[in-house]
Short mmCIF file of C-alpha atoms in Angstrom, two decimals:
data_model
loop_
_atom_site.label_atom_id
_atom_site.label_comp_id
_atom_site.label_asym_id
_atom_site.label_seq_id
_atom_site.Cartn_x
_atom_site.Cartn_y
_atom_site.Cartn_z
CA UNK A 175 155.04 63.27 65.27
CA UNK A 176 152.00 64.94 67.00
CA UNK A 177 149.04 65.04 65.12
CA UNK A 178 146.40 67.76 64.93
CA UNK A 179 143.04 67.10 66.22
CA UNK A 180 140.62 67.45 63.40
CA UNK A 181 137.47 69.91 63.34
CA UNK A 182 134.72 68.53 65.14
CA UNK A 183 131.85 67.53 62.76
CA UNK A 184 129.43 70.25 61.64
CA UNK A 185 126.12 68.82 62.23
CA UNK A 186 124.12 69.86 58.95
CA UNK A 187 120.89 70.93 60.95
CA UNK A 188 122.94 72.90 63.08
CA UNK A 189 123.96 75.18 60.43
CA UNK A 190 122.58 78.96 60.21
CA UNK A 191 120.92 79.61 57.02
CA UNK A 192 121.58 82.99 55.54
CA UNK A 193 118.96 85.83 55.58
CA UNK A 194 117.94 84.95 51.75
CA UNK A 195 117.16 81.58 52.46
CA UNK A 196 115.14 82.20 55.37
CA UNK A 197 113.55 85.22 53.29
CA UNK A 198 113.01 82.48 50.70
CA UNK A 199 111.06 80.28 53.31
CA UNK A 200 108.92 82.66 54.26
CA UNK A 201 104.94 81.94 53.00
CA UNK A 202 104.14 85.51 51.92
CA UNK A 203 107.65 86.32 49.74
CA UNK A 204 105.78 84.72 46.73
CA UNK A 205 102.62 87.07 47.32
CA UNK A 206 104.69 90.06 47.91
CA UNK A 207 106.65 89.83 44.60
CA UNK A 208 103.09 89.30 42.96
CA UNK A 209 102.23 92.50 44.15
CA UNK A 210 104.62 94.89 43.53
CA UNK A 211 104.91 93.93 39.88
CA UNK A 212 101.06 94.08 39.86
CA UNK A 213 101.59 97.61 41.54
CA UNK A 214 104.11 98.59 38.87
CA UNK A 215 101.75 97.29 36.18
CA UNK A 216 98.83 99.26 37.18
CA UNK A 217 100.80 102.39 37.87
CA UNK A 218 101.68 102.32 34.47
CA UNK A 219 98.69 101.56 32.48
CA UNK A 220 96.32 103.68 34.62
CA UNK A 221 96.83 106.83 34.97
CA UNK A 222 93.99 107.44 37.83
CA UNK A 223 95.35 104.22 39.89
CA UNK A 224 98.05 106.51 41.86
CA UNK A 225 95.84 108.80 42.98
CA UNK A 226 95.45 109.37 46.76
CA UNK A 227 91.46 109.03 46.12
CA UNK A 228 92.02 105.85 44.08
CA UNK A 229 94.20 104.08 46.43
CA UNK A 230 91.84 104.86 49.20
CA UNK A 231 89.14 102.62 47.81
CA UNK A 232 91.79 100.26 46.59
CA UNK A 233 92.83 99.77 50.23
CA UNK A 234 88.89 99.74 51.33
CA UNK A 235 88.14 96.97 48.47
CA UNK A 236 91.44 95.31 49.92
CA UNK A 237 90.12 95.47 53.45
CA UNK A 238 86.75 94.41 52.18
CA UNK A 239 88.35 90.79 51.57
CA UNK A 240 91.50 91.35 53.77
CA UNK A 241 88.84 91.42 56.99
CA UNK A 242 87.53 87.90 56.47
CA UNK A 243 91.18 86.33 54.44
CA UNK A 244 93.02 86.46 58.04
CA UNK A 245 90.61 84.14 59.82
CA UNK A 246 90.14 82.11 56.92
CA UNK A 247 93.73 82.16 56.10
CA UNK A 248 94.21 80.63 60.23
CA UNK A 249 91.72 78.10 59.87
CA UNK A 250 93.39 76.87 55.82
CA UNK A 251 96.83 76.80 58.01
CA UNK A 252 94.50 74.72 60.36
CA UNK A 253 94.29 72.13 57.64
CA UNK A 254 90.17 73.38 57.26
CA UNK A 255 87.92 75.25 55.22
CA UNK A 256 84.68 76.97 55.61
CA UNK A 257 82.71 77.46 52.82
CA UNK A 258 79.49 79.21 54.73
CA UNK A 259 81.80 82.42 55.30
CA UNK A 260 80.47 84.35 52.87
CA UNK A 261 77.03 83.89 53.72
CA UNK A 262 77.57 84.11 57.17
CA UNK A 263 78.63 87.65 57.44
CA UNK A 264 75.31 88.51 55.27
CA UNK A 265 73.41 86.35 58.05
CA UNK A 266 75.25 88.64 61.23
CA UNK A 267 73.81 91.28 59.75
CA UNK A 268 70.11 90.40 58.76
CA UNK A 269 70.40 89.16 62.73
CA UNK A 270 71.36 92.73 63.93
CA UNK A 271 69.33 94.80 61.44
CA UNK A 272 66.16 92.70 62.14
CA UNK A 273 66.61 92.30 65.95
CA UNK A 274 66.62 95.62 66.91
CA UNK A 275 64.21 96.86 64.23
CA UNK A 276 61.75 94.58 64.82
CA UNK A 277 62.09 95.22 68.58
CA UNK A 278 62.25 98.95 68.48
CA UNK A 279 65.98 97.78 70.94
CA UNK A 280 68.67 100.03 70.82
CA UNK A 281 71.40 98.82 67.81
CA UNK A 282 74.08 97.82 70.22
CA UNK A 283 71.27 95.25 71.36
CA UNK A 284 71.17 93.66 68.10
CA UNK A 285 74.74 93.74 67.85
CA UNK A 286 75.50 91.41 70.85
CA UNK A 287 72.54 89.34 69.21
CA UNK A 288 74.18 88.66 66.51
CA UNK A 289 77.34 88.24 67.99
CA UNK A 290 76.63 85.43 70.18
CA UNK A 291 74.37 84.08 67.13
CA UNK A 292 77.44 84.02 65.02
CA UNK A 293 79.82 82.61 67.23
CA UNK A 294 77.37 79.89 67.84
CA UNK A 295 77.18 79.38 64.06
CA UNK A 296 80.92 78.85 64.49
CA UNK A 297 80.84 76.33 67.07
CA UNK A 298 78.36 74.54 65.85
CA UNK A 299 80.43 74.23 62.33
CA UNK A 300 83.45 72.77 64.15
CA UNK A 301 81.72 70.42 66.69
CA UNK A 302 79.57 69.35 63.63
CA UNK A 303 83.39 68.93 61.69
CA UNK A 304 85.19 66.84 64.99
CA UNK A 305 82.30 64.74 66.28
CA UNK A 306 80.92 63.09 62.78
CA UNK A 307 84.54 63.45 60.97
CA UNK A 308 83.10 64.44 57.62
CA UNK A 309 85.24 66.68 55.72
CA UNK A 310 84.91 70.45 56.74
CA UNK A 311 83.88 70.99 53.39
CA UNK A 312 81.18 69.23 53.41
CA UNK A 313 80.21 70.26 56.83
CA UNK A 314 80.51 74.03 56.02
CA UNK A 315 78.46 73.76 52.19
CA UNK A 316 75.96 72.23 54.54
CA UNK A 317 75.65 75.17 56.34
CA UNK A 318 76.14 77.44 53.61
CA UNK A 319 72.84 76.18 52.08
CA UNK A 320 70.84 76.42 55.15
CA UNK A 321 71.96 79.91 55.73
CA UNK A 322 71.18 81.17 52.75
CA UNK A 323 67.91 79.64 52.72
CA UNK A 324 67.51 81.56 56.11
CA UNK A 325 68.78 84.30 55.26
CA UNK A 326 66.29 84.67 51.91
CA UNK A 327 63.20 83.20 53.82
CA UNK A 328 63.47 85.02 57.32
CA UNK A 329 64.02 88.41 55.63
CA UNK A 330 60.98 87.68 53.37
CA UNK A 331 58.94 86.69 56.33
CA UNK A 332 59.43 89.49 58.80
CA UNK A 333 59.81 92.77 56.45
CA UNK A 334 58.17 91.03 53.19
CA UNK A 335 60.98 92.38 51.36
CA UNK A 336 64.31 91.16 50.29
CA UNK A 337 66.45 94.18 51.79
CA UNK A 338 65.60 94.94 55.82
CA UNK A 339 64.40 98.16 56.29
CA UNK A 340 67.21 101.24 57.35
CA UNK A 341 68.10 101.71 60.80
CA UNK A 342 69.71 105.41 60.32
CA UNK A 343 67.12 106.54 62.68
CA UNK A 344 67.42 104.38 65.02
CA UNK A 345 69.00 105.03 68.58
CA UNK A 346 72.96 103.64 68.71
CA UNK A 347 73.59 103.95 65.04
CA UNK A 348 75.97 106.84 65.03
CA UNK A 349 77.74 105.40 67.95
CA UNK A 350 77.84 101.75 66.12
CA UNK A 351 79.01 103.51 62.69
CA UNK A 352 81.69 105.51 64.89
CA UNK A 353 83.05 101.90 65.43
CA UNK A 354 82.91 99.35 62.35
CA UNK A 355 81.97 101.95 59.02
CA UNK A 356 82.95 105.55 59.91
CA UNK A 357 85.47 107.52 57.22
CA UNK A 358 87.91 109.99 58.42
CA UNK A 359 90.56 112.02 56.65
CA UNK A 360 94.42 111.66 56.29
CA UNK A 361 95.57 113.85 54.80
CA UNK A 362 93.21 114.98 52.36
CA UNK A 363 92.40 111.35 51.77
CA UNK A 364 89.05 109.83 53.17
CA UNK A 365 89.60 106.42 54.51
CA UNK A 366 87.32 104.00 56.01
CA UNK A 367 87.86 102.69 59.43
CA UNK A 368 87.86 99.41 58.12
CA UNK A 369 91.27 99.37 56.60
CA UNK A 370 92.95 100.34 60.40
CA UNK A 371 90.86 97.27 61.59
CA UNK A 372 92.13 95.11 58.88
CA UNK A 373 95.65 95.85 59.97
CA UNK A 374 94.84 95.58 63.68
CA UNK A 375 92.90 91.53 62.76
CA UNK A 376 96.70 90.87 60.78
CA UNK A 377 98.64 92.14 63.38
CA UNK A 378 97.01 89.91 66.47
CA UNK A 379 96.87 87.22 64.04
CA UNK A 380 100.60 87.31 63.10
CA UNK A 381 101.28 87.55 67.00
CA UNK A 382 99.22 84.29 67.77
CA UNK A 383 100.80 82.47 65.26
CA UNK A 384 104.43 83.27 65.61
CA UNK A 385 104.49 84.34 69.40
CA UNK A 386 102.12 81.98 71.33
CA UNK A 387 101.60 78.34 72.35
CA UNK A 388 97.91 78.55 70.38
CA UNK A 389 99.65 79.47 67.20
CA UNK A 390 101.96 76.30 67.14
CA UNK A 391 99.21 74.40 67.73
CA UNK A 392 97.32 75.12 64.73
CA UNK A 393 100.44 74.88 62.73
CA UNK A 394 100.37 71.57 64.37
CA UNK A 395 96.81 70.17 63.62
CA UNK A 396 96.94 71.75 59.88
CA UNK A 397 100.29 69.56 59.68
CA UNK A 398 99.10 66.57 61.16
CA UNK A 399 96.12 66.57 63.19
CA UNK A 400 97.52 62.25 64.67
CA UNK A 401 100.55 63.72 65.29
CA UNK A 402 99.72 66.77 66.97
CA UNK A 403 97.17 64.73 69.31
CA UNK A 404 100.10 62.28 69.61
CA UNK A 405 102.69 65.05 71.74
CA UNK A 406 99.47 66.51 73.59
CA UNK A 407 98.25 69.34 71.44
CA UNK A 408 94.00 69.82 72.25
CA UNK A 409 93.25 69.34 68.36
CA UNK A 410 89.48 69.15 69.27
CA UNK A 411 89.77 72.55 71.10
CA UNK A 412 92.00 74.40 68.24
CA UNK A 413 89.72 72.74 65.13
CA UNK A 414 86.38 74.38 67.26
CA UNK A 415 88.02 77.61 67.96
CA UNK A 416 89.36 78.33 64.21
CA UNK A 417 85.91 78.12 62.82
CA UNK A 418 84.91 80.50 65.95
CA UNK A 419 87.40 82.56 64.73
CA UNK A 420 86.11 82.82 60.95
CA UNK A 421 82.18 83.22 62.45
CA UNK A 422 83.82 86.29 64.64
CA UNK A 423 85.03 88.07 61.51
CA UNK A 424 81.93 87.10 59.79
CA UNK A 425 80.14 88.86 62.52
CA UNK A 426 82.50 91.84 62.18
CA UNK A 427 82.65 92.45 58.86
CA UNK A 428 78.37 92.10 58.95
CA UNK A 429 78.62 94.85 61.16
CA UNK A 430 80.50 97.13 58.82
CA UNK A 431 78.06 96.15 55.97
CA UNK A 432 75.04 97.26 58.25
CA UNK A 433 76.44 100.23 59.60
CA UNK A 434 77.72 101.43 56.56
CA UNK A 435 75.09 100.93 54.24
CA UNK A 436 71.96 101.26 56.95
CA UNK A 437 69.90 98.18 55.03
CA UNK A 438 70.75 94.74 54.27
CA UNK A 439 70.60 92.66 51.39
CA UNK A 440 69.50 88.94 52.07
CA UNK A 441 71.36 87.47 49.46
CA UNK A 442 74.70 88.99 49.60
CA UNK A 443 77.80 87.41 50.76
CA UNK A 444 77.13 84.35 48.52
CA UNK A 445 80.25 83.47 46.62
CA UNK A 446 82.52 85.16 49.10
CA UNK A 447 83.92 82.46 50.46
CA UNK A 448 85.51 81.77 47.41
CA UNK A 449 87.53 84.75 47.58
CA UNK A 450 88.46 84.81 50.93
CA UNK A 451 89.98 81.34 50.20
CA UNK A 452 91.66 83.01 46.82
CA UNK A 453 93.15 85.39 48.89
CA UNK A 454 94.70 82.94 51.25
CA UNK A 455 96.24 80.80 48.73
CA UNK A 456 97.90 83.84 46.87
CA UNK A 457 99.11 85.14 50.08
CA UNK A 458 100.98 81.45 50.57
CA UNK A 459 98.52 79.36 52.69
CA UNK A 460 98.18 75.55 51.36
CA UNK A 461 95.12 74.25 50.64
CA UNK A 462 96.85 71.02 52.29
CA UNK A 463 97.19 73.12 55.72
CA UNK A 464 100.11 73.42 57.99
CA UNK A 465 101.89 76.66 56.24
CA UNK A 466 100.82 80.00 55.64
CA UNK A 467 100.93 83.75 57.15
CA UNK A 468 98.11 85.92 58.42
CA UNK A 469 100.75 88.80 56.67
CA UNK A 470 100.73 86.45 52.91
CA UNK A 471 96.38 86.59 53.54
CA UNK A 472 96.79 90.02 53.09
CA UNK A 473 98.89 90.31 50.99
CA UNK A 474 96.70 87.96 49.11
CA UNK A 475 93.41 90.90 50.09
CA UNK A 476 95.51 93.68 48.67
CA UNK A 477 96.21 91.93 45.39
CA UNK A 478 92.48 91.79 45.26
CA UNK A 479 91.86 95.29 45.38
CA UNK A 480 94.57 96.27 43.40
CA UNK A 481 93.38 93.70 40.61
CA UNK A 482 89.72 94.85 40.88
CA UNK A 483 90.24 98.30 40.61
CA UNK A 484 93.19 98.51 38.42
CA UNK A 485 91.05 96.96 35.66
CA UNK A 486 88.20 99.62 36.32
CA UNK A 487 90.83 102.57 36.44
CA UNK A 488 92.47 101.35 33.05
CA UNK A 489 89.29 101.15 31.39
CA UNK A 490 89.24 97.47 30.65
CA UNK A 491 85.93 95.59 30.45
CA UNK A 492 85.24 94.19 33.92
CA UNK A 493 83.80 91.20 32.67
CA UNK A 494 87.20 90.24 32.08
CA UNK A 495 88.26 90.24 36.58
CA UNK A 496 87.20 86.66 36.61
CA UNK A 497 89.43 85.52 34.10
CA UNK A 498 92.47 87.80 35.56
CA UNK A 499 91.27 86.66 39.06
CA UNK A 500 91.67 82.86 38.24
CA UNK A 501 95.30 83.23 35.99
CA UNK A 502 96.32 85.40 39.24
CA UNK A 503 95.42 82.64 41.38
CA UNK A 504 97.09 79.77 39.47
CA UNK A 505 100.56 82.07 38.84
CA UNK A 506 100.49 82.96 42.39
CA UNK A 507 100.13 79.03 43.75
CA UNK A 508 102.62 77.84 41.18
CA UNK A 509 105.32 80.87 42.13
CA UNK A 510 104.46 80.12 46.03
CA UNK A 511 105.36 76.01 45.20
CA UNK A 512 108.62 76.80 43.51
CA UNK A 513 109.61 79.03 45.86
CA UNK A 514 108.92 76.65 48.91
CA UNK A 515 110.25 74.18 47.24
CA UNK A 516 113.87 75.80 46.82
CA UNK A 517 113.90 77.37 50.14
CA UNK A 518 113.68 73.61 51.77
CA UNK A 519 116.04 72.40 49.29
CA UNK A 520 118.67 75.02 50.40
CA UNK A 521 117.97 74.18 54.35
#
């Protein structure tokens, strides 16, 4: 009697998983769901919130946050954090504003300033975080306090004042404003160039973390910095360069705050840091590193503007965001564990 050969083994690994599981897996589903019932919510309790003009400063409060949540987003997927963001973009701003004022230089002038200034900032964070081994978060509060000392006592010292003075009149500003604060219509709709630059910073960021070599590597070092070093990945090089990458944004976003409101406060930005981190975790990132999505961080920003101006635009007392702000951020990191947690136990 011949027997029939049995079916090979399946190896378990080797196994597609179906589009819902891999759905399921993704860092920003969690985020996404968030959203839409938040949109639904506000749609229905304020009548101004689906307005063309209202959603046009939802977006620009979303891109407000959104700007900074990518690169902070990267570096929390790096396994870091840097709590002198906030502060920082007020700081590339006081650079530019009192550069070139001081100076009587053209804007653009002050704007390299502060560029290189601000990357430097950046390096100097992550070499401060690789060659002592402290915890980034201590490394980066460091430098949160001595910016914002700077940032009060510099201003003070060169205008006497708290604010810098405007630089409207100054030669390069319409040509700066053209580029990081100018508004322009669609539609009927004024929209602020920010919000197209806020989708441009997600889109490269998406592509260097799913489509390049750099992008596994900070998966990588967020995972397991040993291990990474272990199978050759420069976790020195990729540590430095994510806090580069959060002091470039910093210096971007300080552009658009100069540009777009002429004069600078010197103690603005402090707090911010907080929320760009809020807006990572909601969009999926772990605080633990190693997971996340450039796409979840904003996802996470727009949340934030939604949430902001929904309350305003249904006439609730604001005092209340905080409150809403911190129960969003604890559903949203409890709904992002379950879900990660079913999608590996379905692999």
């Amino acid at each position: 009697m011949t027997i029939a050969p049995s079916a090979p083994a399946v190896d378990e690994r080797l196994a597609a998983r179906s589009s819902f599981r891999k759905l399921l897996g993704r860092p920003e589903i969690g985020s996404l769901i968030g959203a839409i019932v938040l949109f639904v919510f506000f749609s229905l309790v304020a009548d101004a919130f689906l307005r063309a003009s209202s959603f046009s400063t939802v977006l620009y409060s979303s891109a407000s946050m959104g700007i900074m949540a990518v690169s902070v987003s990267l570096l929390m997927i790096g396994g870091e954090f840097d709590l002198s963001a906030g502060v920082m973009v007020t700081s590339s701003a006081l650079i530019a504003s009192m550069f070139s004022y001081e100076l009587t230089l053209n804007v653009w002038v002050g704007v390299v300033v502060s560029l290189v200034v601000t990357l430097a900032l950046g390096f100097l964070n992550g070499l401060l975080y690789v060659k002592t081994g402290l915890p980034s978060f201590i490394v980066t509060l460091g430098t949160f306090f001595m910016l914002a000392g700077l940032n009060l006592g510099f201003t003070k010292l060169i205008t006497h004042n708290v604010a810098t003075p405007s630089i409207e009149d100054m030669d390069g500003f319409s040509q700066a404003r053209a580029v990081f604060a100018r508004d322009f219509t669609i539609g009927g709709v004024q929209v602020n160039i920010s919000v197209l630059w806020w989708i441009v910073f997600v889109a490269v960021a998406t592509w260097l973390l799913l489509r390049t070599r750099s992008g596994n590597w900070i998966f990588a070092v967020g995972g397991s910095a040993a291990s990474a070093r272990a199978v050759g990945v420069p976790v020195t090089r990729t540590k430095i360069a994510l806090f580069m990458g959060v002091s470039f944004t910093a210096w971007f976003y300080g552009m658009h705050i100069l540009f777009n409101f002429k004069s600078v406060q010197s103690g603005e930005g402090v707090g911010n840091e907080f929320f760009y981190i809020i807006c990572a975790v909601v969009g999926g990132c772990l605080l633990t590193g190693g997971y996340g999505s450039a796409i979840g961080a904003a996802i996470g920003a727009f949340i934030w503007g939604m949430t902001s101006n929904g309350i305003v635009y249904a006439e609730w007392n604001p005092d209340w965001f905080k409150f809403f702000l911190g129960a969003m951020l604890l559903a949203a990191t409890v709904v992002n564990l379950v879900v990660r947690r079913r999608a590996e136990a379905g692999k």
